[in-house]
Amino acid sequence: MTQARDHDGDPRPTRLFGPRPAMTGPLLPVLITVVIGLVTLLGGAGTTWLPLLAAAPALAATTQGPRGVLGVGLLAAGLGVALGSRDGSGGAALVAVPAAVLAVTAASALAGALRSRRERVLADVRSVAEAAQHALLKPVPATVGPFEAAVRYSAAAAEARIGGDLYALVPTPYGVRMIVGDVRGKGLPAVGTAALVLGVFREAAYDEPDLLAVVDRIERSLARNLGVDDFVTAVIAGCPRPGVLEVVNCGHAPPLLVRASTRIEAVEPVPPAPPLGLRALTEQTPGLQELSFADGDQLLLYTDGVIEARDRDRAFYPLVEGLERHLSDEPSRTLGAIHEELLAHVGGRLHDDAALLLIRKPLPAPLPPSQLAFPATALDDLAG
């Protein structure tokens, strides 16, 4: 499984430990046993190579269960007895090799059983994490209200499906509303805080006509539940009516607004506001910015895991330049290209969670030729 988890990508499951090559299944330990037997048989080296038969069950333990390990071990022990007897070995010399092979087989079978148990536990944890992902970070459809939309989310923790970054895009009676945020910290506490923020947002987005009231609901909930050092940076946006975009920025990275002319603007917060959960420590309150959002415009929300991703030379990923390179009329294709470029920039593994949410107001469909032609009555009127 790759480090990045694409919530809009291929839903097919992947192995916890990557695909197993064909040669690392039951074939390789048996092949090693046969090769050692042939070398001993054809080389006339007596029992010199027979102790290497213990490598076969040890290797089998890395890919097989206890039954497979025992099968390989018994084959190797039997071959050791047969070759030792053929060369005239007797007494302790004849017993030593099979005994060593059987001892390694017993230890390897136990190790294989423990490994299989750990894999089952990891698979169970993975299934729970996937269920939590779908409950917490719900998939975003390709069309939400009048907008086209796409999401890419990457959890930095190995085998994780969710982390401290959060997003949601919901249609409400007051227009489409969205949030992208970043919880301070990592691990399960961050996931719990993200779940809290998303739950309050989804409820308030349907109830509150004013976007600032939605932000206030989240702030009050976090003030009751977070520690003094905890906070959440977030951008909450909405489109209350056609052609209008509302943005509230609470200490988060500025969204990128792409005009239909492909001009990219960073929506800087005016005035700057503290992150969610810290309002009581300052006298600043978030302000609502109202911008135009015409046909063909796009809005990109993201977390700092994207813009703070570094390459080997410690250079940050240039998100604006990446958006310019990969901008298209399909949000999923745009984010897919940026996502792949981001992973290539960091060498395949992110060190922080990263989320990208892109919406686009599509251009109106052109009228069919039949509706563009003048009706016959209109031509008669013009002729008259």
PDB file of C-alpha atoms in Angstrom, residues 1-231:
ATOM      1  CA  MET A   1       0.000   0.000   0.000  1.00  0.00           C
ATOM      2  CA  THR A   2       1.358   3.356  -0.853  1.00  0.00           C
ATOM      3  CA  GLN A   3       1.887   6.007   1.721  1.00  0.00           C
ATOM      4  CA  ALA A   4      -0.805   8.252   0.316  1.00  0.00           C
ATOM      5  CA  ARG A   5      -4.439   7.334   0.622  1.00  0.00           C
ATOM      6  CA  ASP A   6      -6.514   8.597  -2.245  1.00  0.00           C
ATOM      7  CA  HIS A   7     -10.109   9.008  -1.160  1.00  0.00           C
ATOM      8  CA  ASP A   8     -11.217   9.510  -4.733  1.00  0.00           C
ATOM      9  CA  GLY A   9      -8.981   6.875  -6.214  1.00  0.00           C
ATOM     10  CA  ASP A  10      -9.018   3.146  -6.773  1.00  0.00           C
ATOM     11  CA  PRO A  11     -11.151   1.540  -4.058  1.00  0.00           C
ATOM     12  CA  ARG A  12      -9.601  -1.889  -4.450  1.00  0.00           C
ATOM     13  CA  PRO A  13      -7.988  -3.175  -1.250  1.00  0.00           C
ATOM     14  CA  THR A  14      -4.242  -3.593  -1.029  1.00  0.00           C
ATOM     15  CA  ARG A  15      -2.088  -5.894   1.077  1.00  0.00           C
ATOM     16  CA  LEU A  16      -0.897  -4.712   4.455  1.00  0.00           C
ATOM     17  CA  PHE A  17       2.660  -5.695   3.627  1.00  0.00           C
ATOM     18  CA  GLY A  18       2.621  -5.227  -0.136  1.00  0.00           C
ATOM     19  CA  PRO A  19       2.281  -7.933  -2.792  1.00  0.00           C
ATOM     20  CA  ARG A  20       4.132 -11.183  -2.271  1.00  0.00           C
ATOM     21  CA  PRO A  21       6.378 -12.211  -5.152  1.00  0.00           C
ATOM     22  CA  ALA A  22       5.662 -15.652  -6.502  1.00  0.00           C
ATOM     23  CA  MET A  23       9.096 -16.970  -5.489  1.00  0.00           C
ATOM     24  CA  THR A  24       8.585 -16.100  -1.812  1.00  0.00           C
ATOM     25  CA  GLY A  25       5.657 -18.485  -1.486  1.00  0.00           C
ATOM     26  CA  PRO A  26       6.017 -22.238  -0.904  1.00  0.00           C
ATOM     27  CA  LEU A  27       8.236 -22.703  -3.956  1.00  0.00           C
ATOM     28  CA  LEU A  28      11.420 -21.015  -2.745  1.00  0.00           C
ATOM     29  CA  PRO A  29      11.972 -23.034   0.494  1.00  0.00           C
ATOM     30  CA  VAL A  30      11.363 -26.277  -1.427  1.00  0.00           C
ATOM     31  CA  LEU A  31      13.739 -25.137  -4.163  1.00  0.00           C
ATOM     32  CA  ILE A  32      16.453 -24.395  -1.598  1.00  0.00           C
ATOM     33  CA  THR A  33      15.988 -27.858  -0.096  1.00  0.00           C
ATOM     34  CA  VAL A  34      16.294 -29.517  -3.509  1.00  0.00           C
ATOM     35  CA  VAL A  35      19.390 -27.477  -4.450  1.00  0.00           C
ATOM     36  CA  ILE A  36      21.184 -28.387  -1.210  1.00  0.00           C
ATOM     37  CA  GLY A  37      20.294 -32.025  -1.778  1.00  0.00           C
ATOM     38  CA  LEU A  38      21.622 -31.965  -5.357  1.00  0.00           C
ATOM     39  CA  VAL A  39      24.850 -30.221  -4.308  1.00  0.00           C
ATOM     40  CA  THR A  40      25.404 -32.825  -1.620  1.00  0.00           C
ATOM     41  CA  LEU A  41      24.467 -35.712  -3.898  1.00  0.00           C
ATOM     42  CA  LEU A  42      26.463 -34.671  -6.962  1.00  0.00           C
ATOM     43  CA  GLY A  43      29.375 -32.957  -5.271  1.00  0.00           C
ATOM     44  CA  GLY A  44      30.396 -35.851  -3.115  1.00  0.00           C
ATOM     45  CA  ALA A  45      30.879 -33.500  -0.179  1.00  0.00           C
ATOM     46  CA  GLY A  46      29.422 -35.860   2.382  1.00  0.00           C
ATOM     47  CA  THR A  47      27.371 -34.050   5.051  1.00  0.00           C
ATOM     48  CA  THR A  48      29.157 -30.711   4.629  1.00  0.00           C
ATOM     49  CA  TRP A  49      26.145 -28.922   3.107  1.00  0.00           C
ATOM     50  CA  LEU A  50      23.385 -30.704   5.001  1.00  0.00           C
ATOM     51  CA  PRO A  51      23.215 -28.199   7.948  1.00  0.00           C
ATOM     52  CA  LEU A  52      22.052 -25.593   5.419  1.00  0.00           C
ATOM     53  CA  LEU A  53      18.781 -27.500   5.147  1.00  0.00           C
ATOM     54  CA  ALA A  54      17.678 -25.625   8.270  1.00  0.00           C
ATOM     55  CA  ALA A  55      17.426 -22.467   6.165  1.00  0.00           C
ATOM     56  CA  ALA A  56      14.396 -23.842   4.313  1.00  0.00           C
ATOM     57  CA  PRO A  57      11.891 -23.920   7.214  1.00  0.00           C
ATOM     58  CA  ALA A  58      13.266 -20.612   8.513  1.00  0.00           C
ATOM     59  CA  LEU A  59      12.541 -18.986   5.152  1.00  0.00           C
ATOM     60  CA  ALA A  60       9.135 -20.634   4.948  1.00  0.00           C
ATOM     61  CA  ALA A  61       8.155 -18.953   8.234  1.00  0.00           C
ATOM     62  CA  THR A  62       8.331 -15.529   6.589  1.00  0.00           C
ATOM     63  CA  THR A  63       5.536 -16.282   4.114  1.00  0.00           C
ATOM     64  CA  GLN A  64       3.650 -19.390   5.276  1.00  0.00           C
ATOM     65  CA  GLY A  65       1.619 -20.574   8.196  1.00  0.00           C
ATOM     66  CA  PRO A  66       2.588 -23.347  10.633  1.00  0.00           C
ATOM     67  CA  ARG A  67       1.429 -26.142   8.317  1.00  0.00           C
ATOM     68  CA  GLY A  68       3.573 -24.933   5.440  1.00  0.00           C
ATOM     69  CA  VAL A  69       6.596 -24.563   7.732  1.00  0.00           C
ATOM     70  CA  LEU A  70       6.132 -28.072   9.136  1.00  0.00           C
ATOM     71  CA  GLY A  71       5.818 -29.502   5.650  1.00  0.00           C
ATOM     72  CA  VAL A  72       9.058 -27.887   4.479  1.00  0.00           C
ATOM     73  CA  GLY A  73      10.813 -28.884   7.719  1.00  0.00           C
ATOM     74  CA  LEU A  74       9.817 -32.533   7.439  1.00  0.00           C
ATOM     75  CA  LEU A  75      10.953 -32.585   3.814  1.00  0.00           C
ATOM     76  CA  ALA A  76      14.323 -31.104   4.761  1.00  0.00           C
ATOM     77  CA  ALA A  77      14.759 -33.465   7.744  1.00  0.00           C
ATOM     78  CA  GLY A  78      13.853 -36.504   5.645  1.00  0.00           C
ATOM     79  CA  LEU A  79      16.286 -35.450   2.943  1.00  0.00           C
ATOM     80  CA  GLY A  80      19.015 -34.996   5.580  1.00  0.00           C
ATOM     81  CA  VAL A  81      18.453 -38.525   6.915  1.00  0.00           C
ATOM     82  CA  ALA A  82      18.456 -40.027   3.415  1.00  0.00           C
ATOM     83  CA  LEU A  83      21.623 -38.267   2.286  1.00  0.00           C
ATOM     84  CA  GLY A  84      23.385 -38.920   5.601  1.00  0.00           C
ATOM     85  CA  SER A  85      22.607 -42.633   5.389  1.00  0.00           C
ATOM     86  CA  ARG A  86      23.787 -42.766   1.783  1.00  0.00           C
ATOM     87  CA  ASP A  87      27.147 -41.296   2.722  1.00  0.00           C
ATOM     88  CA  GLY A  88      27.575 -43.801   5.522  1.00  0.00           C
ATOM     89  CA  SER A  89      27.144 -41.349   8.376  1.00  0.00           C
ATOM     90  CA  GLY A  90      25.991 -42.985  11.551  1.00  0.00           C
ATOM     91  CA  GLY A  91      25.347 -42.375  15.182  1.00  0.00           C
ATOM     92  CA  ALA A  92      25.451 -38.750  16.309  1.00  0.00           C
ATOM     93  CA  ALA A  93      26.456 -37.478  12.881  1.00  0.00           C
ATOM     94  CA  LEU A  94      23.317 -38.978  11.308  1.00  0.00           C
ATOM     95  CA  VAL A  95      21.004 -37.599  14.000  1.00  0.00           C
ATOM     96  CA  ALA A  96      22.546 -34.135  14.359  1.00  0.00           C
ATOM     97  CA  VAL A  97      21.376 -32.652  11.036  1.00  0.00           C
ATOM     98  CA  PRO A  98      17.723 -33.829  11.213  1.00  0.00           C
ATOM     99  CA  ALA A  99      17.547 -32.785  14.865  1.00  0.00           C
ATOM    100  CA  ALA A 100      18.810 -29.286  14.026  1.00  0.00           C
ATOM    101  CA  VAL A 101      16.374 -29.019  11.122  1.00  0.00           C
ATOM    102  CA  LEU A 102      13.446 -30.111  13.284  1.00  0.00           C
ATOM    103  CA  ALA A 103      14.431 -27.649  16.032  1.00  0.00           C
ATOM    104  CA  VAL A 104      14.546 -24.791  13.549  1.00  0.00           C
ATOM    105  CA  THR A 105      11.250 -26.037  12.094  1.00  0.00           C
ATOM    106  CA  ALA A 106       9.528 -25.937  15.492  1.00  0.00           C
ATOM    107  CA  ALA A 107      10.799 -22.429  16.209  1.00  0.00           C
ATOM    108  CA  SER A 108       9.887 -21.245  12.701  1.00  0.00           C
ATOM    109  CA  ALA A 109       6.392 -22.747  12.938  1.00  0.00           C
ATOM    110  CA  LEU A 110       5.831 -20.822  16.168  1.00  0.00           C
ATOM    111  CA  ALA A 111       7.140 -17.642  14.546  1.00  0.00           C
ATOM    112  CA  GLY A 112       4.889 -18.226  11.544  1.00  0.00           C
ATOM    113  CA  ALA A 113       1.860 -18.678  13.795  1.00  0.00           C
ATOM    114  CA  LEU A 114       2.631 -15.442  15.629  1.00  0.00           C
ATOM    115  CA  ARG A 115       3.149 -13.614  12.334  1.00  0.00           C
ATOM    116  CA  SER A 116      -0.166 -14.891  10.976  1.00  0.00           C
ATOM    117  CA  ARG A 117      -1.910 -13.775  14.146  1.00  0.00           C
ATOM    118  CA  ARG A 118      -0.386 -10.296  13.879  1.00  0.00           C
ATOM    119  CA  GLU A 119      -1.496 -10.056  10.252  1.00  0.00           C
ATOM    120  CA  ARG A 120      -5.046 -10.963  11.243  1.00  0.00           C
ATOM    121  CA  VAL A 121      -4.999  -8.328  13.981  1.00  0.00           C
ATOM    122  CA  LEU A 122      -3.662  -5.731  11.553  1.00  0.00           C
ATOM    123  CA  ALA A 123      -6.330  -6.674   9.033  1.00  0.00           C
ATOM    124  CA  ASP A 124      -9.016  -6.211  11.698  1.00  0.00           C
ATOM    125  CA  VAL A 125      -7.557  -2.838  12.680  1.00  0.00           C
ATOM    126  CA  ARG A 126      -7.427  -1.847   9.024  1.00  0.00           C
ATOM    127  CA  SER A 127     -11.096  -2.723   8.542  1.00  0.00           C
ATOM    128  CA  VAL A 128     -12.042  -0.652  11.593  1.00  0.00           C
ATOM    129  CA  ALA A 129      -9.944   2.252  10.291  1.00  0.00           C
ATOM    130  CA  GLU A 130     -11.655   2.054   6.914  1.00  0.00           C
ATOM    131  CA  ALA A 131     -15.073   2.097   8.586  1.00  0.00           C
ATOM    132  CA  ALA A 132     -13.997   5.109  10.645  1.00  0.00           C
ATOM    133  CA  GLN A 133     -12.735   6.808   7.486  1.00  0.00           C
ATOM    134  CA  HIS A 134     -16.079   6.455   5.727  1.00  0.00           C
ATOM    135  CA  ALA A 135     -17.955   7.646   8.810  1.00  0.00           C
ATOM    136  CA  LEU A 136     -15.655  10.590   9.524  1.00  0.00           C
ATOM    137  CA  LEU A 137     -14.305  11.622   6.128  1.00  0.00           C
ATOM    138  CA  LYS A 138     -17.192  10.818   3.867  1.00  0.00           C
ATOM    139  CA  PRO A 139     -16.427  10.474   0.157  1.00  0.00           C
ATOM    140  CA  VAL A 140     -17.191  13.598  -1.841  1.00  0.00           C
ATOM    141  CA  PRO A 141     -19.321  13.013  -4.948  1.00  0.00           C
ATOM    142  CA  ALA A 142     -18.208  14.391  -8.285  1.00  0.00           C
ATOM    143  CA  THR A 143     -21.117  16.858  -8.236  1.00  0.00           C
ATOM    144  CA  VAL A 144     -22.391  18.694  -5.155  1.00  0.00           C
ATOM    145  CA  GLY A 145     -25.235  21.086  -5.868  1.00  0.00           C
ATOM    146  CA  PRO A 146     -24.216  23.261  -8.844  1.00  0.00           C
ATOM    147  CA  PHE A 147     -20.501  22.508  -8.357  1.00  0.00           C
ATOM    148  CA  GLU A 148     -18.031  19.907  -9.541  1.00  0.00           C
ATOM    149  CA  ALA A 149     -15.831  18.680  -6.704  1.00  0.00           C
ATOM    150  CA  ALA A 150     -12.884  16.429  -5.856  1.00  0.00           C
ATOM    151  CA  VAL A 151     -10.866  15.517  -2.764  1.00  0.00           C
ATOM    152  CA  ARG A 152      -7.455  14.014  -2.185  1.00  0.00           C
ATOM    153  CA  TYR A 153      -6.422  13.000   1.327  1.00  0.00           C
ATOM    154  CA  SER A 154      -3.143  11.441   2.458  1.00  0.00           C
ATOM    155  CA  ALA A 155      -2.495  10.221   6.001  1.00  0.00           C
ATOM    156  CA  ALA A 156       1.166  10.338   6.960  1.00  0.00           C
ATOM    157  CA  ALA A 157       1.056   7.509   9.530  1.00  0.00           C
ATOM    158  CA  ALA A 158       1.918   4.102   8.125  1.00  0.00           C
ATOM    159  CA  GLU A 159      -1.204   2.068   7.264  1.00  0.00           C
ATOM    160  CA  ALA A 160      -3.431   4.893   8.525  1.00  0.00           C
ATOM    161  CA  ARG A 161      -6.589   5.913   6.725  1.00  0.00           C
ATOM    162  CA  ILE A 162      -7.394   8.987   8.781  1.00  0.00           C
ATOM    163  CA  GLY A 163      -5.370  11.523  10.694  1.00  0.00           C
ATOM    164  CA  GLY A 164      -5.530  15.052  12.046  1.00  0.00           C
ATOM    165  CA  ASP A 165      -6.609  16.746   8.806  1.00  0.00           C
ATOM    166  CA  LEU A 166     -10.308  17.073   8.100  1.00  0.00           C
ATOM    167  CA  TYR A 167     -12.646  18.062   5.283  1.00  0.00           C
ATOM    168  CA  ALA A 168     -16.347  18.092   4.491  1.00  0.00           C
ATOM    169  CA  LEU A 169     -18.510  19.379   1.645  1.00  0.00           C
ATOM    170  CA  VAL A 170     -22.261  19.416   2.215  1.00  0.00           C
ATOM    171  CA  PRO A 171     -25.309  20.864   0.443  1.00  0.00           C
ATOM    172  CA  THR A 172     -27.514  22.823   2.850  1.00  0.00           C
ATOM    173  CA  PRO A 173     -30.639  25.020   2.682  1.00  0.00           C
ATOM    174  CA  TYR A 174     -28.204  27.959   2.623  1.00  0.00           C
ATOM    175  CA  GLY A 175     -26.086  26.727  -0.256  1.00  0.00           C
ATOM    176  CA  VAL A 176     -23.123  24.409  -0.491  1.00  0.00           C
ATOM    177  CA  ARG A 177     -20.793  24.723   2.492  1.00  0.00           C
ATOM    178  CA  MET A 178     -17.358  23.258   3.054  1.00  0.00           C
ATOM    179  CA  ILE A 179     -14.578  23.035   5.617  1.00  0.00           C
ATOM    180  CA  VAL A 180     -10.918  22.036   5.487  1.00  0.00           C
ATOM    181  CA  GLY A 181      -8.938  22.020   8.704  1.00  0.00           C
ATOM    182  CA  ASP A 182      -5.861  20.805  10.522  1.00  0.00           C
ATOM    183  CA  VAL A 183      -5.872  19.622  14.141  1.00  0.00           C
ATOM    184  CA  ARG A 184      -2.852  20.344  16.289  1.00  0.00           C
ATOM    185  CA  GLY A 185      -1.126  17.093  17.177  1.00  0.00           C
ATOM    186  CA  LYS A 186      -1.277  13.582  15.784  1.00  0.00           C
ATOM    187  CA  GLY A 187      -2.631  10.152  16.585  1.00  0.00           C
ATOM    188  CA  LEU A 188      -5.949   9.208  18.136  1.00  0.00           C
ATOM    189  CA  PRO A 189      -6.427  12.504  20.051  1.00  0.00           C
ATOM    190  CA  ALA A 190      -6.195  14.411  16.766  1.00  0.00           C
ATOM    191  CA  VAL A 191      -8.664  12.018  15.127  1.00  0.00           C
ATOM    192  CA  GLY A 192     -11.085  12.540  18.011  1.00  0.00           C
ATOM    193  CA  THR A 193     -10.848  16.317  17.671  1.00  0.00           C
ATOM    194  CA  ALA A 194     -11.353  16.081  13.905  1.00  0.00           C
ATOM    195  CA  ALA A 195     -14.476  13.978  14.490  1.00  0.00           C
ATOM    196  CA  LEU A 196     -15.778  16.588  16.917  1.00  0.00           C
ATOM    197  CA  VAL A 197     -15.226  19.469  14.488  1.00  0.00           C
ATOM    198  CA  LEU A 198     -16.830  17.640  11.576  1.00  0.00           C
ATOM    199  CA  GLY A 199     -19.838  16.590  13.633  1.00  0.00           C
ATOM    200  CA  VAL A 200     -20.508  20.143  14.798  1.00  0.00           C
ATOM    201  CA  PHE A 201     -19.912  21.553  11.314  1.00  0.00           C
ATOM    202  CA  ARG A 202     -22.326  19.178   9.581  1.00  0.00           C
ATOM    203  CA  GLU A 203     -25.020  19.919  12.150  1.00  0.00           C
ATOM    204  CA  ALA A 204     -24.527  23.691  12.244  1.00  0.00           C
ATOM    205  CA  ALA A 205     -24.190  24.019   8.461  1.00  0.00           C
ATOM    206  CA  TYR A 206     -27.796  22.845   8.105  1.00  0.00           C
ATOM    207  CA  ASP A 207     -29.124  24.919  11.010  1.00  0.00           C
ATOM    208  CA  GLU A 208     -27.407  28.306  10.775  1.00  0.00           C
ATOM    209  CA  PRO A 209     -28.238  30.760   7.979  1.00  0.00           C
ATOM    210  CA  ASP A 210     -25.111  32.810   8.787  1.00  0.00           C
ATOM    211  CA  LEU A 211     -21.713  31.242   8.067  1.00  0.00           C
ATOM    212  CA  LEU A 212     -20.167  33.079  11.026  1.00  0.00           C
ATOM    213  CA  ALA A 213     -22.747  31.418  13.260  1.00  0.00           C
ATOM    214  CA  VAL A 214     -21.494  28.041  12.026  1.00  0.00           C
ATOM    215  CA  VAL A 215     -17.967  29.047  13.034  1.00  0.00           C
ATOM    216  CA  ASP A 216     -19.213  30.222  16.439  1.00  0.00           C
ATOM    217  CA  ARG A 217     -20.872  26.847  17.053  1.00  0.00           C
ATOM    218  CA  ILE A 218     -17.601  25.049  16.347  1.00  0.00           C
ATOM    219  CA  GLU A 219     -15.673  27.474  18.554  1.00  0.00           C
ATOM    220  CA  ARG A 220     -17.999  26.966  21.522  1.00  0.00           C
ATOM    221  CA  SER A 221     -17.817  23.188  21.205  1.00  0.00           C
ATOM    222  CA  LEU A 222     -14.020  23.182  21.061  1.00  0.00           C
ATOM    223  CA  ALA A 223     -13.795  25.560  24.024  1.00  0.00           C
ATOM    224  CA  ARG A 224     -15.673  22.986  26.108  1.00  0.00           C
ATOM    225  CA  ASN A 225     -13.771  19.931  24.940  1.00  0.00           C
ATOM    226  CA  LEU A 226     -10.168  20.895  24.067  1.00  0.00           C
ATOM    227  CA  GLY A 227      -7.176  21.361  26.332  1.00  0.00           C
ATOM    228  CA  VAL A 228      -5.566  24.751  26.780  1.00  0.00           C
ATOM    229  CA  ASP A 229      -2.830  23.974  24.243  1.00  0.00           C
ATOM    230  CA  ASP A 230      -5.058  22.398  21.603  1.00  0.00           C
ATOM    231  CA  PHE A 231      -6.524  24.145  18.584  1.00  0.00           C
TER     232      PHE A 231
END
